[in-house]
Coordinates of C-alpha atoms and ligand atoms in Angstrom, one line a residue:
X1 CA 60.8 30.7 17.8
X2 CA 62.4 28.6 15.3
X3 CA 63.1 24.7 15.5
X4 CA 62.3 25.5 19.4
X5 CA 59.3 23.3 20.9
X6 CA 56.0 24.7 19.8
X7 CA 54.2 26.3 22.7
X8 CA 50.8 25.2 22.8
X9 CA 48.4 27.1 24.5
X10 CA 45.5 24.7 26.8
X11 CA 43.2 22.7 24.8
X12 CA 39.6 22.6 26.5
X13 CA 37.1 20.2 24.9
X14 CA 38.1 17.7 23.3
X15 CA 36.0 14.4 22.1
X16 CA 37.7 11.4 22.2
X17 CA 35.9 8.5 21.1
X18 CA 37.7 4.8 21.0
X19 CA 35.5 2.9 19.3
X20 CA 36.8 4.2 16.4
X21 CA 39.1 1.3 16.0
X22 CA 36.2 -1.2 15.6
X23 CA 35.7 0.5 12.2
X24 CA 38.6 -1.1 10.7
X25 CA 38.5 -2.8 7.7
X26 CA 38.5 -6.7 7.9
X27 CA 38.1 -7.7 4.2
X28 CA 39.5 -4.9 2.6
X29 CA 36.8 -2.6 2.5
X30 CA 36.8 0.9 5.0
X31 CA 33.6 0.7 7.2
X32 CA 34.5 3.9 8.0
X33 CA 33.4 5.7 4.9
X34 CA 29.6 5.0 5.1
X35 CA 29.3 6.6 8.3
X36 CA 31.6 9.4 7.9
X37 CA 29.9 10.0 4.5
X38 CA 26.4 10.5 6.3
X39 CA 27.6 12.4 9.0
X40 CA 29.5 14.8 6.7
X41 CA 26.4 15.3 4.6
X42 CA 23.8 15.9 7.5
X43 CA 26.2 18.8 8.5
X44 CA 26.3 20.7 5.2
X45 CA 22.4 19.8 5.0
X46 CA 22.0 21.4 8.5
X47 CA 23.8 24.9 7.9
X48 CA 21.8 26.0 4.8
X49 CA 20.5 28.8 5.1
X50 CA 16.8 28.8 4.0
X51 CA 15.1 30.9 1.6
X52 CA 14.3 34.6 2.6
X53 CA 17.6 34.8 4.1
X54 CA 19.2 38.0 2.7
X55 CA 21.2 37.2 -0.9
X56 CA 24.8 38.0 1.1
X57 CA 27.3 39.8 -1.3
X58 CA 31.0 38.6 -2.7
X59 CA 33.8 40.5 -4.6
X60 CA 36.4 39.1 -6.4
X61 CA 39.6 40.3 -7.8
X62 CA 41.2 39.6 -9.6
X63 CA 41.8 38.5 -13.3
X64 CA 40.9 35.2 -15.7
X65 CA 42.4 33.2 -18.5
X66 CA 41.8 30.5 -20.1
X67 CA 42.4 27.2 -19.0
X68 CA 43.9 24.1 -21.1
X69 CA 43.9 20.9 -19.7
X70 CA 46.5 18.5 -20.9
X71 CA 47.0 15.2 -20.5
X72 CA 51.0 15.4 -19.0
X73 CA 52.0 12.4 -19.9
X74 CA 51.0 12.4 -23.5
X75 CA 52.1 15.7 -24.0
X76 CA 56.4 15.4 -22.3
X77 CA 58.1 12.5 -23.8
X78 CA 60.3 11.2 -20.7
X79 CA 62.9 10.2 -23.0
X80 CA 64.2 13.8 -23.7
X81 CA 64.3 14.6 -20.4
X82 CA 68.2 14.9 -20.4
X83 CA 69.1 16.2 -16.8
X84 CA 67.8 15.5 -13.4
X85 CA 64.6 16.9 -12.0
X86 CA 65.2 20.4 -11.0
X87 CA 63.2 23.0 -9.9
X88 CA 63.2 26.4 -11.9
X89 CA 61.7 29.8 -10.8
X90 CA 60.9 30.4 -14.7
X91 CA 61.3 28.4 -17.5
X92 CA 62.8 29.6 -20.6
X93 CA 64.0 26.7 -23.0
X94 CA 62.5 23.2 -23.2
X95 CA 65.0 21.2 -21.2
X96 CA 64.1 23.6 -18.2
X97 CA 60.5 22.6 -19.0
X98 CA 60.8 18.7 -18.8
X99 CA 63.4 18.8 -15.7
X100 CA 60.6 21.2 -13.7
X101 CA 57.8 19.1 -14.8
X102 CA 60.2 16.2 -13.9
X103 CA 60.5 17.4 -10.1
X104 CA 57.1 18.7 -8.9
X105 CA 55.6 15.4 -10.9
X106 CA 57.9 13.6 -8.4
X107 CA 56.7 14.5 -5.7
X108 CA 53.1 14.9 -6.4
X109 CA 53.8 18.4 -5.2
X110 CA 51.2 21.4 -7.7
X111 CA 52.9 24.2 -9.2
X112 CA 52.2 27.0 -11.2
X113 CA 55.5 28.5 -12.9
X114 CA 56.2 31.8 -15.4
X115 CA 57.0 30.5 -18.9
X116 CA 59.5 33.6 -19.9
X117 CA 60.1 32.4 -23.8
X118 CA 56.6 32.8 -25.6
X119 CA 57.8 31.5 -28.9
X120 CA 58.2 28.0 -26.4
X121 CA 54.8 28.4 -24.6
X122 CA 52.9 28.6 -28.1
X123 CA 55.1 25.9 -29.6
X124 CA 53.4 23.3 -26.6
X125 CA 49.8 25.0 -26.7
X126 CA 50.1 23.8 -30.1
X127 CA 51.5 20.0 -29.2
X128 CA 48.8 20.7 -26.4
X129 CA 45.7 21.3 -29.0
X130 CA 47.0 18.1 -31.5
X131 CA 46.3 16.0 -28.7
X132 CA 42.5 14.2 -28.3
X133 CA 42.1 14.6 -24.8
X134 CA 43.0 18.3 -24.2
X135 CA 40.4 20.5 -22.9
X136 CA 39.3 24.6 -22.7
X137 CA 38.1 25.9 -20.0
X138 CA 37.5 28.8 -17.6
X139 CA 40.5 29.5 -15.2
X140 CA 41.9 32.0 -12.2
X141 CA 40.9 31.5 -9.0
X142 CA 38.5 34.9 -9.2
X143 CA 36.5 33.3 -11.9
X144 CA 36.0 29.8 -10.2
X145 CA 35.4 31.2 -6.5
X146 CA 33.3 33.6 -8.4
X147 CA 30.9 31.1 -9.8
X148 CA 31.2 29.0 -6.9
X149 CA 29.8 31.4 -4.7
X150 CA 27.0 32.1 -7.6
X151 CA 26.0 28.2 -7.1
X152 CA 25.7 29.1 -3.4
X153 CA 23.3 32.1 -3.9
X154 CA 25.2 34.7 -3.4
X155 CA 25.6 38.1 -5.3
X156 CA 28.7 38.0 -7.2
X157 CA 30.6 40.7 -8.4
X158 CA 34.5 39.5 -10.4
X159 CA 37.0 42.0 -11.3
X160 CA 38.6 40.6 -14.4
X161 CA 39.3 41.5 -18.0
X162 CA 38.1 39.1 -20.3
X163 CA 37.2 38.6 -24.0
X164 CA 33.5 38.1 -25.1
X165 CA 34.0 34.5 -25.6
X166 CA 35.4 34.0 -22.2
X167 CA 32.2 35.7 -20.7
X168 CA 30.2 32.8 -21.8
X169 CA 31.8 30.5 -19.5
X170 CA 30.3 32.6 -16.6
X171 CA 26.8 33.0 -15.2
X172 CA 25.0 36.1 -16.4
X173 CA 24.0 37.2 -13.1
X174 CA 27.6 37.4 -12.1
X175 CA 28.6 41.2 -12.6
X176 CA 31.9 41.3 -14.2
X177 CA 34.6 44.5 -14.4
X178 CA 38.1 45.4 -15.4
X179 CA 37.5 46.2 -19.0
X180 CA 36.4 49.0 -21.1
X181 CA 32.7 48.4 -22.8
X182 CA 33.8 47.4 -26.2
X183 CA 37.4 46.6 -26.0
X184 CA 39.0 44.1 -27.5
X185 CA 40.8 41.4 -25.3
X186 CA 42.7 38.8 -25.9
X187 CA 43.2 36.2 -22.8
X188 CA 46.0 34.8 -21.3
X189 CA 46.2 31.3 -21.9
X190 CA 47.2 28.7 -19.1
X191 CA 48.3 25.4 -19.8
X192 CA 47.0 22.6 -17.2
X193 CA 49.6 19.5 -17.2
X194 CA 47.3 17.1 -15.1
X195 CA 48.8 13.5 -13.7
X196 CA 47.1 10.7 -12.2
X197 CA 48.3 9.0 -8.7
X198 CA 50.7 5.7 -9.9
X199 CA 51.4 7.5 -13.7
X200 CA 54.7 6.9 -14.9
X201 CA 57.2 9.8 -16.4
X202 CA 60.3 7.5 -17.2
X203 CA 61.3 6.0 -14.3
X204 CA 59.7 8.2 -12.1
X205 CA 56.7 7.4 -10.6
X206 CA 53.9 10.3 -9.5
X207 CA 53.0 9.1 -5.6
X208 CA 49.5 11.4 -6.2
X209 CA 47.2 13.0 -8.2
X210 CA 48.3 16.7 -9.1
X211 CA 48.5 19.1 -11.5
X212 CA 51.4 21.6 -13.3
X213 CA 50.6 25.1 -14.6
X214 CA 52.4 27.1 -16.5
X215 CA 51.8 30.0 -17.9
X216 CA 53.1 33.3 -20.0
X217 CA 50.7 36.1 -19.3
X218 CA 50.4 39.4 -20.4
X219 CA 47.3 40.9 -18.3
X220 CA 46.8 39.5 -15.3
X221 CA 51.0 40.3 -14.2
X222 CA 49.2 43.6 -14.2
X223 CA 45.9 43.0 -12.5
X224 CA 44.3 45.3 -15.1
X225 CA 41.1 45.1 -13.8
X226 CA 41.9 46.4 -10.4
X227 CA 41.5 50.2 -10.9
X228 CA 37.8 49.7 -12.2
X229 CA 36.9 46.8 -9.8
X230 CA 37.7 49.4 -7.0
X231 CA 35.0 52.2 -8.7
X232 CA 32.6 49.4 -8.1
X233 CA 32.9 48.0 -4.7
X234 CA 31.9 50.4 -2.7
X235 CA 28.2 51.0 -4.3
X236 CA 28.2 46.9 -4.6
X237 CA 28.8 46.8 -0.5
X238 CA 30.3 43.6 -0.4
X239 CA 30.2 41.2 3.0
X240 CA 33.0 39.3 1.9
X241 CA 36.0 40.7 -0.8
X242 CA 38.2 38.1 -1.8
X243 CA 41.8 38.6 -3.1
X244 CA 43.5 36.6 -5.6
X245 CA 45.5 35.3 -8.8
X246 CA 48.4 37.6 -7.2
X247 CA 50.6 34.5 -8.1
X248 CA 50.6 36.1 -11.9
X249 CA 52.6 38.5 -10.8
X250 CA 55.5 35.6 -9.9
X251 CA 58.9 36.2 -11.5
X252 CA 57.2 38.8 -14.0
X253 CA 59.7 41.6 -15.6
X254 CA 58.4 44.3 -13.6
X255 CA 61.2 46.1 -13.0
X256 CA 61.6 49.2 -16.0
X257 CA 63.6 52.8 -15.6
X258 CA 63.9 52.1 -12.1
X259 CA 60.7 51.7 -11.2
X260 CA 59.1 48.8 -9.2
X261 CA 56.1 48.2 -10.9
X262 CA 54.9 45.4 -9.3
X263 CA 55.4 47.1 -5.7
X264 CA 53.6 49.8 -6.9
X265 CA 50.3 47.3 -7.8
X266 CA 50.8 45.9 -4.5
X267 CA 50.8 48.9 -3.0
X268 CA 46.8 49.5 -4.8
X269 CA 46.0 46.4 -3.3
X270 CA 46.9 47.0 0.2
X271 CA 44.4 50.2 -0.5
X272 CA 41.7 48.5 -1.8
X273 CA 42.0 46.2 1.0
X274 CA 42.1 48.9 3.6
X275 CA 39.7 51.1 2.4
X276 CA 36.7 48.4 3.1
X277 CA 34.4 49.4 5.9
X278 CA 34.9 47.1 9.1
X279 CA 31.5 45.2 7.9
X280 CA 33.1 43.9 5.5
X281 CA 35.2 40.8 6.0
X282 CA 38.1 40.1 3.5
X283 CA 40.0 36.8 2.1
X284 CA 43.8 36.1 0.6
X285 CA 43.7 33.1 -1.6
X286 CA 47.2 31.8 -1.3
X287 CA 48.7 30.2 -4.0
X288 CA 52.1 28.5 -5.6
X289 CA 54.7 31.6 -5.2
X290 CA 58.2 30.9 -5.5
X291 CA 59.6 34.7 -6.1
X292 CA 61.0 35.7 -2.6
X293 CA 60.6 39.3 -3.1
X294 CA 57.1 39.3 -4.5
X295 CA 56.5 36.9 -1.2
X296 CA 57.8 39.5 0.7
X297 CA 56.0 42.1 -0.6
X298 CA 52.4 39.8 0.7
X299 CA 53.5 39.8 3.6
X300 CA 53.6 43.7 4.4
X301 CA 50.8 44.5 1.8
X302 CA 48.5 42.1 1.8
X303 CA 48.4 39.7 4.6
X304 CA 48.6 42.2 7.4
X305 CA 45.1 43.8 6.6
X306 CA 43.5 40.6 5.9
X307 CA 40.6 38.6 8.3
X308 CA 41.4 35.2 6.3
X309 CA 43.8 33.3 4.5
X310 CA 43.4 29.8 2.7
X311 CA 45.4 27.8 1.2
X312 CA 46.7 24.2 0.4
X313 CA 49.8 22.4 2.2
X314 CA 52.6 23.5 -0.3
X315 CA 51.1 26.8 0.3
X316 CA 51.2 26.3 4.2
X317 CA 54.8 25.3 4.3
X318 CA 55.6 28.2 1.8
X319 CA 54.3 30.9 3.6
X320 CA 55.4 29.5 6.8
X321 CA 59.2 29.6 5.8
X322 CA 58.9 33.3 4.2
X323 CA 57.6 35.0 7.2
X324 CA 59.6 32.8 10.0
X325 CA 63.3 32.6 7.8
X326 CA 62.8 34.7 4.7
X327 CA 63.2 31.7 2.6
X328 CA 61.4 30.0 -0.3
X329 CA 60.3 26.5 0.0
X330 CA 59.4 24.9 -3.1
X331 CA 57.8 21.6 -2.4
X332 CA 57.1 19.8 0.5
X333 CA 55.7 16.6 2.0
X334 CA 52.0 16.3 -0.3
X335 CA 50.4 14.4 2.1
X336 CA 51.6 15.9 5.6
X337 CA 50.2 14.6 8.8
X338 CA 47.9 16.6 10.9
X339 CA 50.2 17.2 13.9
X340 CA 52.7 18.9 11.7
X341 CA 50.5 21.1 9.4
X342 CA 48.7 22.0 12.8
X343 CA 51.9 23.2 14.3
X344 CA 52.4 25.0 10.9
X345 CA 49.0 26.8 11.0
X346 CA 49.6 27.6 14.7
X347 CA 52.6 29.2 13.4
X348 CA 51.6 31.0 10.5
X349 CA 48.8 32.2 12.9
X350 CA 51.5 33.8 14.7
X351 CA 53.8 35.1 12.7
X352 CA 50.4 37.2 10.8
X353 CA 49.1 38.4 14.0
X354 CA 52.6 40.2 14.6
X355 CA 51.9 41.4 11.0
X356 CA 48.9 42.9 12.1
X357 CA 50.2 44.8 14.9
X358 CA 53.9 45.6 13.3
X359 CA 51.5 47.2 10.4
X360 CA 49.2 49.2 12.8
X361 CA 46.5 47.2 10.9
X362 CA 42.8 47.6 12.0
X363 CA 42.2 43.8 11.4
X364 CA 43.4 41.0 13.0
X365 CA 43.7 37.5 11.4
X366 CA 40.5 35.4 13.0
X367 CA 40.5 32.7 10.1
X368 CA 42.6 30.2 8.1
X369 CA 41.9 27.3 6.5
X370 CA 44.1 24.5 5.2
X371 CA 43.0 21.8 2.9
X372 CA 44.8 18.7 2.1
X373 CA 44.7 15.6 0.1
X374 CA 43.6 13.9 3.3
X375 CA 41.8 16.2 5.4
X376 CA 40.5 19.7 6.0
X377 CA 41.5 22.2 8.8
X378 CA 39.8 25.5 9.6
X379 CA 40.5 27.2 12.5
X380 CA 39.1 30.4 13.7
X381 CA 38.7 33.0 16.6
X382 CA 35.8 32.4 19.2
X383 CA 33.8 35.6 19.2
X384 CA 35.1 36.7 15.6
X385 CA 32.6 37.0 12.8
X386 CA 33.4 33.8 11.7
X387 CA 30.2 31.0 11.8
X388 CA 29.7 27.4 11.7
X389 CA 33.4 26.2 11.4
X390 CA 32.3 22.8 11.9
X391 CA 29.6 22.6 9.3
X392 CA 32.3 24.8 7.1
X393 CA 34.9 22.0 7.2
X394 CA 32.6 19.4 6.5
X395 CA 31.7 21.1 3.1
X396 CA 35.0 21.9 2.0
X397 CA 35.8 18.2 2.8
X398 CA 32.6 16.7 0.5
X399 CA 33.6 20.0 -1.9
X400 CA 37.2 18.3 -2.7
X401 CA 35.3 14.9 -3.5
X402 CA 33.0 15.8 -5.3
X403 CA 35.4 18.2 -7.3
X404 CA 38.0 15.8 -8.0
X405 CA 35.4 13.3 -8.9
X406 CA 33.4 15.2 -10.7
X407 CA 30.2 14.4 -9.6
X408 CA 28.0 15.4 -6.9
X409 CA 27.0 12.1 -5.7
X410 CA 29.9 10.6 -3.4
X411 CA 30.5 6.6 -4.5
X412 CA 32.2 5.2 -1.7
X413 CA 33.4 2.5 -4.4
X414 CA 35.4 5.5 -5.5
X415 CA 36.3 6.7 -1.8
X416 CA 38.7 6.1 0.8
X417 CA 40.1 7.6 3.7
X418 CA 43.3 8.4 4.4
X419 CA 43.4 9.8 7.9
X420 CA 44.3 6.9 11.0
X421 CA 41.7 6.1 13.0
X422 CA 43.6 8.7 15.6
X423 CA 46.0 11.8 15.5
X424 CA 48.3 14.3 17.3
X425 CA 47.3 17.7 17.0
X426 CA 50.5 18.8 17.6
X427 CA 54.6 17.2 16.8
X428 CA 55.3 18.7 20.4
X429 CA 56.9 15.6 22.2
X430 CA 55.8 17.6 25.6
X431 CA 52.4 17.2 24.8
X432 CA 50.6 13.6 23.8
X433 CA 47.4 15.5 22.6
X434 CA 45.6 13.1 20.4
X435 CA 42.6 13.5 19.2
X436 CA 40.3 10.0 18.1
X437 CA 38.9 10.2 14.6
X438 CA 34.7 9.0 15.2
X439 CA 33.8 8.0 11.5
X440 CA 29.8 9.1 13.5
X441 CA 31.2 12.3 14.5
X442 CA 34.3 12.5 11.6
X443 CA 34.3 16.7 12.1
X444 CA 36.7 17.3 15.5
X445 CA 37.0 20.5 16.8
X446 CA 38.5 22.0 19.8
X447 CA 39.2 24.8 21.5
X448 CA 43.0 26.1 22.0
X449 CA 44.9 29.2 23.5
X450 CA 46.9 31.1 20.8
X451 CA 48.3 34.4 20.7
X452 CA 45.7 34.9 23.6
X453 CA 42.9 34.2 21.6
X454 CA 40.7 31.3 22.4
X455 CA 40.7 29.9 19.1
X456 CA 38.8 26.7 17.6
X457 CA 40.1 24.2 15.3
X458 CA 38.2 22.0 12.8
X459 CA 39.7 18.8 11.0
X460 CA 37.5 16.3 8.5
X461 CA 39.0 13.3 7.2
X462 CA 38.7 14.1 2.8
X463 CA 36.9 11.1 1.1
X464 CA 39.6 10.7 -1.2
X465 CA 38.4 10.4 -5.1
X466 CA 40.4 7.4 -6.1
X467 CA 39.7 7.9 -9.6
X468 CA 40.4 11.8 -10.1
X469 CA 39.0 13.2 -13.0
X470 CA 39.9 17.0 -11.9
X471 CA 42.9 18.9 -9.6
X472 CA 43.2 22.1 -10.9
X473 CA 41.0 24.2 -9.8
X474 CA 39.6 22.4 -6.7
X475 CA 41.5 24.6 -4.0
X476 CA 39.4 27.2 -5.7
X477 CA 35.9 25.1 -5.2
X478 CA 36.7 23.9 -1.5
X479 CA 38.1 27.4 -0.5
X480 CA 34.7 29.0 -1.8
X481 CA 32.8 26.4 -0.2
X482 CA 34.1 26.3 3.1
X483 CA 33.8 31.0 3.0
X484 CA 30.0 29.7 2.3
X485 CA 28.8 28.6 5.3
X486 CA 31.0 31.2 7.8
X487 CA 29.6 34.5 6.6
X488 CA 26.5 35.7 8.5
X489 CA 23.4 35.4 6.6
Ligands
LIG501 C1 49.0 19.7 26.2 O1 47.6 19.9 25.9 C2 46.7 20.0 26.9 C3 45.3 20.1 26.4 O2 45.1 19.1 25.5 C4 47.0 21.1 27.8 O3 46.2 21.2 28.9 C5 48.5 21.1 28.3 O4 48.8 22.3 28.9 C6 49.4 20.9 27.1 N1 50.8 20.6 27.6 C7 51.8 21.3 27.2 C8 53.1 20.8 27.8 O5 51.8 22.2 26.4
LIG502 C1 47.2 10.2 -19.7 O1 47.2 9.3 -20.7 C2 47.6 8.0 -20.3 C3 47.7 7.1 -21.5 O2 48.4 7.6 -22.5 C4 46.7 7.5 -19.2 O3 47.1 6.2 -18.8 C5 46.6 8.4 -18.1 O4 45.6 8.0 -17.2 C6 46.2 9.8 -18.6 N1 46.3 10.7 -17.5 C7 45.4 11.6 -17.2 C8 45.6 12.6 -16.1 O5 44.3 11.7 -17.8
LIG503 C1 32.9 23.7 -8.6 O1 32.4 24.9 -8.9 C2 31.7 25.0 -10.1 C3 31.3 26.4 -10.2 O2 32.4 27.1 -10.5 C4 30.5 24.1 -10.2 O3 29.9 24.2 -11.5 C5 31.0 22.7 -10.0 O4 29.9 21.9 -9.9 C6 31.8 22.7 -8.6 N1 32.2 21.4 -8.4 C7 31.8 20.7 -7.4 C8 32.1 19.2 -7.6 O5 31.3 21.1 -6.4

């Protein structure tokens, strides 16, 4: 299947508008935003679910930390860095730290990488703290879907150890376990090293807005809070369990007296995953891995049993290359067009299902959603349980606005679009599928044939936030968002 043409099964509707190019800016401005703005809030409007609608139920595993946000730039001095940009699977000495920094920042590409010398990590949380701009706050993906979903209405329960102090970051109605009553814990701290699109580093130059984690925990490696979390869920009857923060676990010493202890937490997973009733519907939050064999090990103990997967584009191509080669990629294009992260999603689509049945699994995957700097893609399975995919990828798309932005009203002074006013759905030279981009209708969906499923497919241009004020964290917000609106109510 590799490198051969993609095979694309029959698209059947399909709306193709041309007016769209009258829309294009003649003095400067996008006339495109204002509509597509409108018609992207009118969708989220229409899909709430009105009061009286049964509260539905969410659990989260697993873990939290706590966050510092860093300015990057202030923090590394360019001037040490001594070798070329590399790419490291851990970091263990300062020159490591600058070159890895060096090569994601390059290409705008996030990252989240193991910091394997702790006297190091504390030596830059405390450059971090001396500096006026850094920032605490809550962090995992658990914690922020968690409270996401809590905004939404829903019934939240998070498996996650966490010190008091941490707890106050998180709504009290959200029911929280993994620890014992009045233990004492002390969190893992990750460090957030955020750049803005155009920075300099040296003479490199960052072509987007992103962000570089690192971190050197000692809890979540270990998802600690998974044994209690699964006491819970059953009573808590959850529509929806999400997993994530399984990236922790990346290039962690697991390995002791020739035991695999890692495999063997994976292995807990996989229960927990398969031990939900059919009724309830079950998430993987992808996320920046770069340790072949933990990848490996998601994709016959996690990703088989699961109904969706989300993720960003680094995370697309990543996943993409481990189940079709068995390789690692590390970074990829940031800003990817649609026809080729289609083809990868089509792919990945693929290469789960055969997961599914190669594992005997009683799911099948019947959701995934991609988001990008430029757009948002959700496709799912016609007749799944999946709802409103449309009205879903509108959300997600004002989500990663308003998120990055940080603010809820969308100023189209602070907006643009990065989409063409048209694009391929697929790189297939056999097949000139395009579809027209209508800034009065800017969600298209259409129908396709894959793995003989009749599957739709969702894309909404992103209004970019040209002056970000957040990136970590906002996969977590848009992935949340767009779960929202697709679970029966
Ligand atoms: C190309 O896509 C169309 C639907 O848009 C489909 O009918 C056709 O079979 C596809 N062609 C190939 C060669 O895959
Ligand atoms: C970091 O600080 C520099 C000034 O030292 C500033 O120009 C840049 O915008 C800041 N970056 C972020 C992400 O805040
Ligand atoms: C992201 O989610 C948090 C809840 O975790 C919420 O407070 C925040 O407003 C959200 N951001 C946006 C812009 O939606």
């Amino acid at each position: 299947m590799a490198g051969a043409p993609l095979k694309l099964g029959s698209m059947v509707s399909f709306c193709i508008v041309l007016y769209a190019v009258y829309y294009r800016n003649r003095d400067g401005g996008d006339e495109r935003l204002s509509p597509v703005h409108q018609q992207l809030l009118a969708l989220e409007r229409a899909s709430v679910v009105g009061a009286g609608a049964r509260q539905p139920r969410v659990a989260l595993g697993y873990g939290a930390c706590h966050d510092l946000f860093v300015n990057a730039t202030q923090l590394l001095d360019a001037r040490r860095l001594r070798h070329a940009p590399q790419h490291y699977n851990d970091i263990s000495n300062k020159d490591q730290f600058l070159e890895s920094f060096a090569y994601f920042f390059k290409h705008g590409a996030a990252a989240e990488r193991f910091v394997s010398n702790s006297e190091l990590y504390d030596d830059l949380i405390e450059q971090a703290l001396k500096l006026p701009d850094s920032r605490w706050a809550l962090g995992g993906n658990a914690p922020l879907m968690a409270r996401r979903f809590h905004m939404e209405g829903w019934k939240v329960l998070l498996a996650a150890k966490m010190s008091k102090k941490l707890k106050t970051y998180i709504p009290e109605e959200i029911s929280i376990v993994g620890g014992e009553a009045n233990e004492e814990v002390k969190d893992d701290v990750h460090m957030i090293l955020e750049y803005k699109a155009d920075e300099k580093f040296g003479s490199l130059t960052a072509p987007r807005a992103n962000r570089y984690i690192v971190h050197n925990d000692e809890n979540n490696p270990l998802l600690s809070s998974l044994e209690k979390f699964g006491e819970y869920i059953p009573e808590f009857n959850p529509n929806l369990l999400v997993i994530s923060g399984l990236q922790m676990m990346d290039n962690y010493p697991f390995k002791k007296d020739g035991r695999d202890l890692r495999a063997e937490r994976l292995e807990l997973v996989k229960q927990q995953i398969v031990s939900q009733p059919a009724s309830t519907l079950t998430h993987f939050e992808m996320a920046s891995y770069v340790d072949l064999e933990l990848l490996l090990h998601l994709t016959t103990k996690v990703l088989p049993f699961v109904d969706s997967v989300g993720m960003n584009e680094q995370e697309l191509s990543n996943l993409y290359r481990v189940l079709e080669f068995g390789q690692v990629s590390v970074v990829t294009d940031s800003n990817p067009r649609v026809a080729a992260a289609l083809d990868q999603m089509r792919n990945t689509f693929q290469l789960i299902r055969n997961k599914n049945q190669q594992h005997g699994s009683n799911r099948r995957l019947t959701r995934m959603h991609v988001h990008t700097l430029a757009y948002q893609a959700i496709l799912t399975v016609r007749g799944s349980n999946w709802k409103r995919t449309a009205a879903a990828t509108a959300k997600a798309s004002l989500t990663a606005h308003r998120y990055v932005c940080n603010s809820q009203n969308i100023a189209l002074e602070k907006s643009k679009l990065l989409l063409d006013d048209s694009f391929s759905t697929t790189t297939d030279n056999d097949n000139t599928s395009r579809v027209f981009f209508e800034p009065t209708k800017p969600v298209s969906c259409w129908d396709e044939l894959l793995d003989n499923e009749q599957v739709e497919i969702c894309v909404a241009p992103v209004l970019i936030c040209t002056e970000a004020q957040l990136t970590a964290g906002a996969g977590d917000n848009i992935s949340a968002a767009g779960l929202v609106l697709q679970v029966e109510k």
